[in-house]
Every structure is written in structure tokens, then in C-alpha cells.
Amino acid sequence: MSPQTNLVLLGSTGSIGVQTLDVVARLCKVGRPFRVVALAAGRNSRLLAEQIESARPEVVSLADERAAEDVRRRFPGLRVLAGEDGLVALASLDEVDVVVNAVVGAAGLPATLAALARGRTLALANKESLVTGGDLVRDALGAGGGRILPIDSEHSALLQCLDAGRRADVDRLVLTASGGPFLDLGRADRATATARDALRHPTWSMGKRITIDSATLVNKAFEVIEAHYLFDVPYERIDAVIHPASILHSLVQFSDGSLIAQAAAHDMRIPIQYALTYPERVSTGLPQLDLARVGRLEFRPVDREAFPAFGTVLAAAHAGGTATAAVNAADEVLVARFLEGEIPFGGLDRGLEATLAAWARERADGDVPATLDSIRSTDHWARAFASGLTL
Ligand SMILES: NC(=O)c1ccc[n+]([C@@H]2O[C@H](COP(=O)([O-])OP(=O)(O)OC[C@H]3O[C@@H](n4cnc5c(N)ncnc54)[C@H](OP(=O)(O)O)[C@@H]3O)[C@@H](O)[C@H]2O)c1
């Protein structure tokens, strides 16, 4: 029997959070015991209550104070925290081995920094931590002595491919992208697509925001930023390629021209489990890939004209400073407005471009360095700006 792993799960009620609890249950069954010390959610007190019944955490936190009150009423003996401070408190708990950050959005950054400051192993799904505060995360990692294990399938793949050679011999990282539901739609048809169309992802079942971000390729550009910070590779040596079947999750090209790829079934529980057992591999009955049934593998370049938001996010990455925090915050607002039926799908591309242009004008005299405070104020500014845009 392996020693028990003490785990904190942030974002437990989401797509990754629910799958993480499934993986934990599978690992426990095969003699890899986990103790769920703490759970955090946004506002879904009903699902969190079910998770409390089965996982028996010592402490929980909800972003929403009313939802926290609801949980306090249902579980009078349980410690229930609330708001951003509650989330950060959970990420900073003592005697924790792994913090899984599966919160969606910029709200995940302070918890990432707190977990790394305490030297924890951080199993990271919240890519926005690296998109909005990559330099801060890198500093916290260096200062705290912890480590980050990616949960995103592409970055889990890169981690595995990088093990095939020496870092000095890495030529390029190649991220694969399914291309989302509108890959073969003309730009005009895509511009008027509805939320229902955009939520129908061809290969993955995920939370709403990342599903819409996959349809605009914003998600893929976020993943380029994520790869840059996770693996310390310059942007010029990170490519994205469309691979509609999502069988190869990413590749590393070495200096001799060899491309090493990782393939697996489309099931996020596989990279989640790898982050929890790294570097070991454990058989827990997750789906296996049958290559004979996969048939042909297709690859195409990213059409930057058809998916302009991909270039906008990468332009923000190259601008550096708080530009990516601005673009991320605007995207969170624009995706919510699109899902509400307030703006058309094409408005997502236009809104991001307008936000980046406004960010550049605002900072014509030079950007402020990216600190948690400047990231927060840029985030607030970009949310207000994107909320007011007529698209
Ligand atoms: N889903 C995937 O397959 C996938 C794959 C790769 C990477 N990711 C990344 O993983 C992260 C989570 O994605 P997801 O698809 O699981 O999202 P999701 O289904 O929307 O779940 C998000 C989780 O975050 C919680 N949350 C929202 N705002 C919060 C706040 N202010 N404080 C604390 N918790 C908050 C939500 O709580 P409530 O529901 O209770 O409000 C929920 O538990 C994202 O960064 C995404 O890009 C996801």
C-alpha cells in the first residue's frame, strides 16, 4: 500500500473537479490512498454538498457568500470559508501534498501563487494562472521550491514527450488543436453561430468557457502561453497545428528532426491521473485507445485569418506585462455575453481586438510591471471595457 496523499481540490464542482474526484476514487480502489482535505467551489452549493457527503473534507470554501451560508446550514460542524480569501486559505493549508487548481478564470491566480509559495505540488488545470500572471507564477515557483504538473491534456503530453530527450536538444513544441465545432464553417457562417452550436465540441466535453474558447481558438493561444511558462520555451519555438481527431495530444520536435508524440483516448481523467501519480503510471480502468479504429490522422495549419482571436491573444503575449490579463478578463466577459445571447459569435473576435488596442492606448507611456495588484486593476479595467462594447 502506498502512503496516503493529502489533496486539496479547488473548483471541485466543475468539469475537471468532478473528474478529479472520480480519478481519486479509482486510485483509492487500486491501493493508492488519497485523503481529500479540502474542497472549493464557486456557487454550486448543491453539488458541493453531495461531494462533502462522499469525500468528507475538513474544510470547504465557496466564492459566493450566500452559497457558503447554505452549506453552513446543511453541515453545522464543518468549517466553511468564503470569497477569494477562503480559496487562498485552502491553497495554503498545512500538511497538504497536492493542490489541484481546477477553478475557471483569473480567479484561480491568487490560489496558484499561494500554493507555490508554500512549496506544494500544484496540479494545474487553471491555465489562466499562467496566462494572466505567468511571470509571478514563475517567481513563486522559484521562491517556494514547489512544482507544477499540468492537467491540460496538451501540456501533459508535452511533459511526457520532453522525457524522450535532453532539454538542450528540443527544437520546437507542437500543440495540437481540434479546431472546435466551426473548423469547416466559412467565416460568415461562423460569425452568426449560436451558443448552442458553439457548445457542441467535436471531441471533448468541458466547461462552457473553455468550450467557447476552443471554438475561437483563444484556448489554443492560451495554451501557447501556458507552454511557454511551464517549459521555459520561447514563443518563437511553440507551434499549434490543427488535428481534428485530437488523438495526438501534442508533440516535441528534437534537433535531429524526430517528432515525439503522445496519444491517448479523449478523456481528461488520463492527464488528471498522470498529474496525481507522476511519474508513475497506474492502471485504473480508464479508456484505452484502439488505433485500428482511429483510422486516418489529419493535420492542417491554423488559419489565422479565419480565427483572428488566436493572433490577438498571441499579440498580447508578445506585448507582455499586463496585456494578457486584459485579454483574458475581456474574454471572460465576452464569453458570458455570448452565452447570454447579447453578442454574436463574431463579437468575440472583435471584442478581444478592441480590448487589446484600448489596452495599448491606455499604456502609451509604458506598461506597469505585472504584479498581483496591477493584474487585478487591469482585470477590472478590461471587464468594464468589454462589458460596455457594442458588438
Ligand atoms: N474541462 C476540461 O476538459 C479542461 C481541459 C483542460 C483545461 N481546463 C481548464 O481547467 C479549468 C476549469 O475548467 P472546467 O472546464 O472544469 O470549468 P467549469 O466546469 O466551468 O468549472 C469551473 C470550476 O471553478 C469554480 N469557480 C468558478 N469561479 C470561482 C471562484 N471565483 N472561486 C472559486 N471557484 C470558482 C466553479 O464553481 P461553481 O460551478 O460551483 O460555480 C467550478 O467548480 C479552466 O481553467 C480550464 O481552462 C479544462
Tab-separated table of C-alpha atoms in Angstrom, residues 41-46 48-49 52 60-83:
chain	number	residue	atom	x	y	z
A	41	ALA	CA	-16.317	25.783	-5.463
A	42	GLY	CA	-17.856	28.939	-6.868
A	43	ARG	CA	-21.574	28.874	-6.094
A	44	ASN	CA	-22.902	25.359	-6.717
A	45	SER	CA	-23.728	24.510	-3.084
A	46	ARG	CA	-25.973	21.587	-4.101
A	48	LEU	CA	-20.645	20.662	-3.236
A	49	ALA	CA	-22.953	19.253	-0.529
A	52	ILE	CA	-18.926	16.765	1.138
A	60	VAL	CA	-14.590	23.862	2.247
A	61	SER	CA	-14.858	27.270	0.624
A	62	LEU	CA	-17.267	28.924	-1.809
A	63	ALA	CA	-16.699	32.109	-3.781
A	64	ASP	CA	-20.309	33.125	-3.237
A	65	GLU	CA	-21.185	34.138	0.346
A	66	ARG	CA	-24.854	33.079	0.054
A	67	ALA	CA	-23.869	29.654	-1.254
A	68	ALA	CA	-21.404	29.376	1.676
A	69	GLU	CA	-24.248	30.196	4.093
A	70	ASP	CA	-26.337	27.436	2.522
A	71	VAL	CA	-23.521	24.899	3.106
A	72	ARG	CA	-23.048	26.122	6.702
A	73	ARG	CA	-26.760	25.456	7.358
A	74	ARG	CA	-26.534	21.932	5.921
A	75	PHE	CA	-23.268	20.982	7.710
A	76	PRO	CA	-23.223	22.774	11.075
A	77	GLY	CA	-19.965	21.142	12.283
A	78	LEU	CA	-17.987	21.830	9.085
A	79	ARG	CA	-15.531	24.726	8.630
A	80	VAL	CA	-16.917	26.738	5.686
A	81	LEU	CA	-14.961	29.691	4.295
A	82	ALA	CA	-15.972	32.142	1.580
A	83	GLY	CA	-14.652	34.507	-1.079
